[in-house]
């Protein structure tokens, strides 16, 4: 059974896409901790981040770095936080989170409600900076 992220990558479930190449896919988190919260995933379905082959793990981070630079250039924030965290989806992923305060990285805080129009705008904005 494919993960929800594999279905997103395959286009079976819609997403606010940020970037894609042959091995990786970046898209807005549907329940963001802050506006622009992005997930970066390998297309290869591997559950645990540290089980990725070393080269794939490195390349995933270099891909995430490009996305983070684009995010930082267009989203008002102090910096982009990166975290590998979570038990919900068994498909390795990096969270990139625009932060203004340390609390913005807290997974216990309430997620933001952002309209689909605003999510579309955010995705376009980040894409335009890539
Ligand atoms: P985790 O495994 O890190 O606990 O949770 C997975 C993350 O993926 C969560 O932040 C959640 O909001 C996000 N997520 C779960 N389902 C979807 C989805 O269908 N679309 C998008 N864009 N994000 C999702």
CSV table of N, CA, C and O in Angstrom, one decimal, residues 12-96:
chain,number,residue,atom,x,y,z
A,12,UNK,N,-1.8,11.4,-7.5
A,12,UNK,CA,-3.1,10.8,-7.2
A,12,UNK,C,-3.8,11.7,-6.1
A,12,UNK,O,-5.1,11.6,-6.0
A,13,UNK,N,-3.0,12.4,-5.3
A,13,UNK,CA,-3.6,13.3,-4.3
A,13,UNK,C,-3.0,14.6,-4.6
A,13,UNK,O,-1.7,14.7,-4.8
A,14,UNK,N,-3.8,15.7,-4.7
A,14,UNK,CA,-3.2,17.0,-5.0
A,14,UNK,C,-2.3,17.5,-3.9
A,14,UNK,O,-2.4,17.2,-2.8
A,15,UNK,N,-1.3,18.4,-4.4
A,15,UNK,CA,-0.4,19.0,-3.4
A,15,UNK,C,-0.1,20.4,-3.9
A,15,UNK,O,-0.2,20.7,-5.1
A,16,UNK,N,0.4,21.2,-3.0
A,16,UNK,CA,1.0,22.5,-3.4
A,16,UNK,C,2.4,22.3,-3.6
A,16,UNK,O,3.3,22.4,-2.7
A,17,UNK,N,2.8,22.0,-4.8
A,17,UNK,CA,4.2,21.6,-5.2
A,17,UNK,C,5.1,22.8,-5.1
A,17,UNK,O,4.8,23.8,-5.6
A,18,UNK,N,6.3,22.5,-4.6
A,18,UNK,CA,7.3,23.5,-4.5
A,18,UNK,C,8.4,23.2,-5.5
A,18,UNK,O,8.9,24.1,-6.3
A,19,UNK,N,8.9,22.0,-5.5
A,19,UNK,CA,10.0,21.6,-6.4
A,19,UNK,C,10.0,20.1,-6.6
A,19,UNK,O,9.5,19.3,-5.8
A,20,UNK,N,10.6,19.7,-7.7
A,20,UNK,CA,10.6,18.2,-8.0
A,20,UNK,C,11.8,17.9,-8.9
A,20,UNK,O,12.1,18.8,-9.8
A,21,UNK,N,12.5,16.8,-8.7
A,21,UNK,CA,13.4,16.3,-9.7
A,21,UNK,C,13.2,14.8,-9.8
A,21,UNK,O,12.2,14.3,-9.3
A,22,UNK,N,14.1,14.1,-10.4
A,22,UNK,CA,13.8,12.6,-10.6
A,22,UNK,C,13.8,11.9,-9.3
A,22,UNK,O,13.3,10.8,-9.2
A,23,UNK,N,14.4,12.4,-8.2
A,23,UNK,CA,14.5,11.7,-7.0
A,23,UNK,C,13.8,12.2,-5.8
A,23,UNK,O,13.5,11.6,-4.8
A,24,UNK,N,13.5,13.6,-5.9
A,24,UNK,CA,12.9,14.2,-4.7
A,24,UNK,C,11.7,15.1,-5.0
A,24,UNK,O,11.5,15.5,-6.2
A,25,UNK,N,10.9,15.3,-4.0
A,25,UNK,CA,9.7,16.1,-4.2
A,25,UNK,C,9.5,17.0,-3.0
A,25,UNK,O,9.6,16.5,-1.8
A,26,UNK,N,9.2,18.3,-3.2
A,26,UNK,CA,8.9,19.2,-2.0
A,26,UNK,C,7.5,19.8,-2.2
A,26,UNK,O,7.2,20.2,-3.3
A,27,UNK,N,6.8,19.9,-1.1
A,27,UNK,CA,5.4,20.4,-1.2
A,27,UNK,C,5.0,21.0,0.2
A,27,UNK,O,5.6,20.6,1.2
A,28,UNK,N,4.0,21.9,0.1
A,28,UNK,CA,3.6,22.5,1.4
A,28,UNK,C,2.9,21.5,2.3
A,28,UNK,O,2.1,20.7,1.8
A,29,UNK,N,3.3,21.5,3.6
A,29,UNK,CA,2.5,20.7,4.6
A,29,UNK,C,1.1,21.2,4.7
A,29,UNK,O,0.9,22.4,4.8
A,30,UNK,N,0.2,20.3,4.6
A,30,UNK,CA,-1.3,20.7,4.6
A,30,UNK,C,-1.7,21.3,5.9
A,30,UNK,O,-2.7,22.1,6.0
A,31,UNK,N,-1.0,20.9,7.0
A,31,UNK,CA,-1.3,21.5,8.4
A,31,UNK,C,-0.1,22.1,8.9
A,31,UNK,O,0.6,21.6,9.8
A,32,UNK,N,0.2,23.3,8.4
A,32,UNK,CA,1.6,23.9,8.7
A,32,UNK,C,1.7,24.4,10.1
A,32,UNK,O,0.8,24.9,10.7
A,33,UNK,N,2.9,24.3,10.6
A,33,UNK,CA,3.3,25.0,11.9
A,33,UNK,C,3.4,26.5,11.7
A,33,UNK,O,3.2,27.3,12.6
A,34,UNK,N,3.8,26.9,10.5
A,34,UNK,CA,3.8,28.3,10.1
A,34,UNK,C,3.7,28.4,8.6
A,34,UNK,O,4.0,27.4,7.9
A,35,UNK,N,3.3,29.6,8.1
A,35,UNK,CA,3.1,29.7,6.6
A,35,UNK,C,4.3,29.4,5.9
A,35,UNK,O,5.4,29.9,6.2
A,36,UNK,N,4.2,28.4,4.9
A,36,UNK,CA,5.4,28.1,4.1
A,36,UNK,C,6.0,26.7,4.5
A,36,UNK,O,6.9,26.2,3.9
A,37,UNK,N,5.5,26.2,5.7
A,37,UNK,CA,6.0,24.9,6.2
A,37,UNK,C,6.0,23.9,5.0
A,37,UNK,O,5.0,23.6,4.4
A,38,UNK,N,7.2,23.4,4.7
A,38,UNK,CA,7.4,22.5,3.5
A,38,UNK,C,7.9,21.2,3.9
A,38,UNK,O,8.7,21.0,4.8
A,39,UNK,N,7.5,20.1,3.2
A,39,UNK,CA,8.0,18.8,3.4
A,39,UNK,C,8.8,18.4,2.2
A,39,UNK,O,8.5,18.7,1.0
A,40,UNK,N,10.0,17.8,2.4
A,40,UNK,CA,10.9,17.4,1.4
A,40,UNK,C,11.0,15.9,1.5
A,40,UNK,O,11.4,15.4,2.6
A,41,UNK,N,10.7,15.2,0.4
A,41,UNK,CA,10.7,13.7,0.5
A,41,UNK,C,11.5,13.0,-0.6
A,41,UNK,O,11.5,13.6,-1.7
A,42,UNK,N,12.0,11.9,-0.4
A,42,UNK,CA,12.6,11.1,-1.5
A,42,UNK,C,11.4,10.4,-2.2
A,42,UNK,O,10.4,10.0,-1.6
A,43,UNK,N,11.5,10.3,-3.6
A,43,UNK,CA,10.4,9.6,-4.3
A,43,UNK,C,10.4,8.1,-3.9
A,43,UNK,O,9.4,7.5,-3.9
A,44,UNK,N,11.6,7.6,-3.7
A,44,UNK,CA,11.7,6.2,-3.2
A,44,UNK,C,11.1,6.1,-1.9
A,44,UNK,O,11.4,6.9,-1.0
A,45,UNK,N,10.2,5.1,-1.7
A,45,UNK,CA,9.4,5.0,-0.5
A,45,UNK,C,10.2,4.2,0.6
A,45,UNK,O,10.3,3.0,0.5
A,46,UNK,N,10.8,5.0,1.4
A,46,UNK,CA,11.6,4.4,2.5
A,46,UNK,C,11.1,5.0,3.8
A,46,UNK,O,10.9,6.2,3.9
A,47,UNK,N,10.7,4.2,4.8
A,47,UNK,CA,10.1,4.7,6.0
A,47,UNK,C,11.0,5.6,6.8
A,47,UNK,O,10.7,6.7,7.0
A,48,UNK,N,12.1,5.0,7.2
A,48,UNK,CA,13.0,5.7,8.2
A,48,UNK,C,14.1,6.5,7.5
A,48,UNK,O,14.9,6.0,6.8
A,49,UNK,N,14.1,7.8,7.9
A,49,UNK,CA,15.1,8.7,7.3
A,49,UNK,C,16.5,8.2,7.4
A,49,UNK,O,17.3,8.2,6.4
A,50,UNK,N,16.9,7.6,8.5
A,50,UNK,CA,18.3,7.2,8.6
A,50,UNK,C,18.6,5.8,7.9
A,50,UNK,O,19.7,5.3,8.0
A,51,UNK,N,17.5,5.3,7.3
A,51,UNK,CA,17.7,4.1,6.5
A,51,UNK,C,18.0,4.4,5.0
A,51,UNK,O,18.3,3.5,4.2
A,52,UNK,N,18.0,5.7,4.7
A,52,UNK,CA,18.3,6.1,3.3
A,52,UNK,C,19.8,5.8,3.1
A,52,UNK,O,20.6,6.0,4.0
A,53,UNK,N,20.1,5.4,1.9
A,53,UNK,CA,21.5,5.2,1.5
A,53,UNK,C,22.2,6.5,1.7
A,53,UNK,O,21.6,7.6,1.4
A,54,UNK,N,23.4,6.5,2.1
A,54,UNK,CA,24.2,7.8,2.4
A,54,UNK,C,24.1,8.8,1.2
A,54,UNK,O,23.9,10.0,1.5
A,55,UNK,N,24.2,8.3,0.0
A,55,UNK,CA,24.2,9.3,-1.1
A,55,UNK,C,22.8,9.9,-1.2
A,55,UNK,O,22.7,11.1,-1.5
A,56,UNK,N,21.8,9.1,-1.1
A,56,UNK,CA,20.4,9.6,-1.2
A,56,UNK,C,20.1,10.6,-0.1
A,56,UNK,O,19.5,11.6,-0.3
A,57,UNK,N,20.6,10.3,1.1
A,57,UNK,CA,20.4,11.1,2.3
A,57,UNK,C,21.1,12.5,2.0
A,57,UNK,O,20.5,13.6,2.3
A,58,UNK,N,22.3,12.4,1.5
A,58,UNK,CA,23.0,13.7,1.2
A,58,UNK,C,22.3,14.5,0.2
A,58,UNK,O,22.1,15.7,0.3
A,59,UNK,N,21.9,13.8,-0.9
A,59,UNK,CA,21.3,14.5,-2.0
A,59,UNK,C,19.9,15.1,-1.6
A,59,UNK,O,19.5,16.2,-2.0
A,60,UNK,N,19.2,14.4,-0.7
A,60,UNK,CA,18.0,14.9,-0.2
A,60,UNK,C,18.2,16.2,0.6
A,60,UNK,O,17.5,17.2,0.4
A,61,UNK,N,19.3,16.3,1.3
A,61,UNK,CA,19.6,17.5,2.1
A,61,UNK,C,20.0,18.6,1.2
A,61,UNK,O,19.7,19.8,1.5
A,62,UNK,N,20.7,18.3,0.1
A,62,UNK,CA,21.1,19.4,-0.8
A,62,UNK,C,19.9,19.9,-1.6
A,62,UNK,O,19.8,21.1,-1.8
A,63,UNK,N,19.0,19.1,-1.9
A,63,UNK,CA,17.7,19.5,-2.5
A,63,UNK,C,17.0,20.4,-1.5
A,63,UNK,O,16.5,21.4,-1.9
A,64,UNK,N,16.9,19.9,-0.2
A,64,UNK,CA,16.2,20.7,0.8
A,64,UNK,C,16.9,22.1,1.0
A,64,UNK,O,16.2,23.1,1.2
A,65,UNK,N,18.2,22.1,0.8
A,65,UNK,CA,18.9,23.4,1.0
A,65,UNK,C,18.5,24.4,0.0
A,65,UNK,O,18.2,25.6,0.3
A,66,UNK,N,18.3,24.0,-1.3
A,66,UNK,CA,17.8,24.9,-2.3
A,66,UNK,C,16.4,25.4,-2.0
A,66,UNK,O,16.1,26.6,-2.1
A,67,UNK,N,15.6,24.5,-1.5
A,67,UNK,CA,14.2,24.9,-1.2
A,67,UNK,C,14.2,25.9,0.0
A,67,UNK,O,13.5,26.9,0.0
A,68,UNK,N,15.1,25.6,1.0
A,68,UNK,CA,15.2,26.5,2.2
A,68,UNK,C,15.6,27.9,1.8
A,68,UNK,O,15.1,28.9,2.3
A,69,UNK,N,16.6,27.9,0.9
A,69,UNK,CA,17.1,29.3,0.4
A,69,UNK,C,16.0,30.0,-0.2
A,69,UNK,O,15.8,31.2,0.0
A,70,UNK,N,15.2,29.4,-1.1
A,70,UNK,CA,14.1,30.0,-1.7
A,70,UNK,C,13.0,30.5,-0.7
A,70,UNK,O,12.5,31.6,-0.8
A,71,UNK,N,12.7,29.6,0.3
A,71,UNK,CA,11.8,30.0,1.3
A,71,UNK,C,12.2,31.2,2.1
A,71,UNK,O,11.4,32.1,2.3
A,72,UNK,N,13.5,31.2,2.5
A,72,UNK,CA,14.0,32.3,3.3
A,72,UNK,C,14.0,33.6,2.5
A,72,UNK,O,13.8,34.7,3.1
A,73,UNK,N,14.1,33.5,1.2
A,73,UNK,CA,14.2,34.8,0.4
A,73,UNK,C,12.8,35.4,0.2
A,73,UNK,O,12.7,36.6,-0.1
A,74,UNK,N,11.7,34.7,0.4
A,74,UNK,CA,10.4,35.2,0.2
A,74,UNK,C,9.4,35.2,1.4
A,74,UNK,O,8.4,35.9,1.3
A,75,UNK,N,9.7,34.4,2.4
A,75,UNK,CA,8.8,34.3,3.5
A,75,UNK,C,9.4,35.1,4.7
A,75,UNK,O,10.6,34.9,5.1
A,76,UNK,N,8.6,36.1,5.2
A,76,UNK,CA,9.2,36.8,6.3
A,76,UNK,C,9.4,35.9,7.5
A,76,UNK,O,8.5,35.3,8.1
A,77,UNK,N,10.7,35.8,7.9
A,77,UNK,CA,11.1,34.9,9.0
A,77,UNK,C,12.5,35.2,9.4
A,77,UNK,O,13.2,35.9,8.7
A,78,UNK,N,12.9,34.7,10.6
A,78,UNK,CA,14.3,34.8,11.0
A,78,UNK,C,15.2,33.9,10.3
A,78,UNK,O,16.3,34.2,9.9
A,79,UNK,N,14.7,32.6,10.2
A,79,UNK,CA,15.5,31.6,9.5
A,79,UNK,C,14.6,30.4,9.2
A,79,UNK,O,13.4,30.4,9.6
A,80,UNK,N,15.1,29.5,8.5
A,80,UNK,CA,14.4,28.2,8.2
A,80,UNK,C,14.9,27.1,9.1
A,80,UNK,O,16.1,26.8,9.1
A,81,UNK,N,14.0,26.6,9.9
A,81,UNK,CA,14.3,25.4,10.7
A,81,UNK,C,14.1,24.1,9.9
A,81,UNK,O,13.3,24.0,9.1
A,82,UNK,N,15.0,23.2,10.3
A,82,UNK,CA,14.9,21.9,9.6
A,82,UNK,C,14.8,20.8,10.7
A,82,UNK,O,15.5,20.8,11.7
A,83,UNK,N,13.8,19.9,10.5
A,83,UNK,CA,13.7,18.9,11.5
A,83,UNK,C,13.2,17.6,10.9
A,83,UNK,O,12.4,17.6,9.9
A,84,UNK,N,13.7,16.5,11.4
A,84,UNK,CA,13.2,15.2,11.0
A,84,UNK,C,12.5,14.6,12.2
A,84,UNK,O,13.1,14.4,13.2
A,85,UNK,N,11.2,14.6,12.1
A,85,UNK,CA,10.4,14.3,13.3
A,85,UNK,C,9.0,13.8,12.9
A,85,UNK,O,8.5,14.2,11.8
A,86,UNK,N,8.5,12.9,13.6
A,86,UNK,CA,7.1,12.6,13.4
A,86,UNK,C,6.9,11.1,13.2
A,86,UNK,O,7.8,10.4,12.8
A,87,UNK,N,5.7,10.6,13.5
A,87,UNK,CA,5.4,9.2,13.5
A,87,UNK,C,4.2,8.9,12.6
A,87,UNK,O,3.8,7.8,12.4
A,88,UNK,N,3.6,10.0,12.0
A,88,UNK,CA,2.4,9.8,11.3
A,88,UNK,C,2.5,9.1,9.9
A,88,UNK,O,1.8,8.1,9.6
A,89,UNK,N,3.4,9.5,9.1
A,89,UNK,CA,3.5,9.0,7.7
A,89,UNK,C,4.8,8.2,7.6
A,89,UNK,O,5.9,8.7,7.8
A,90,UNK,N,4.7,6.9,7.3
A,90,UNK,CA,5.9,6.0,7.2
A,90,UNK,C,6.7,6.2,5.9
A,90,UNK,O,6.9,5.3,5.1
A,91,UNK,N,7.1,7.4,5.6
A,91,UNK,CA,7.8,7.8,4.4
A,91,UNK,C,8.8,8.9,4.8
A,91,UNK,O,8.3,10.0,5.2
A,92,UNK,N,10.1,8.7,4.7
A,92,UNK,CA,11.0,9.6,5.2
A,92,UNK,C,10.8,11.0,4.7
A,92,UNK,O,10.4,11.2,3.5
A,93,UNK,N,10.9,12.0,5.6
A,93,UNK,CA,10.6,13.4,5.2
A,93,UNK,C,11.4,14.3,6.1
A,93,UNK,O,11.5,14.1,7.3
A,94,UNK,N,11.7,15.5,5.5
A,94,UNK,CA,12.3,16.6,6.2
A,94,UNK,C,11.3,17.7,6.3
A,94,UNK,O,10.6,18.0,5.3
A,95,UNK,N,11.1,18.2,7.5
A,95,UNK,CA,10.2,19.4,7.6
A,95,UNK,C,11.1,20.7,7.5
A,95,UNK,O,12.1,20.8,8.2
A,96,UNK,N,10.7,21.6,6.6
A,96,UNK,CA,11.4,22.9,6.6
A,96,UNK,C,10.4,23.9,7.1
A,96,UNK,O,9.3,24.0,6.5
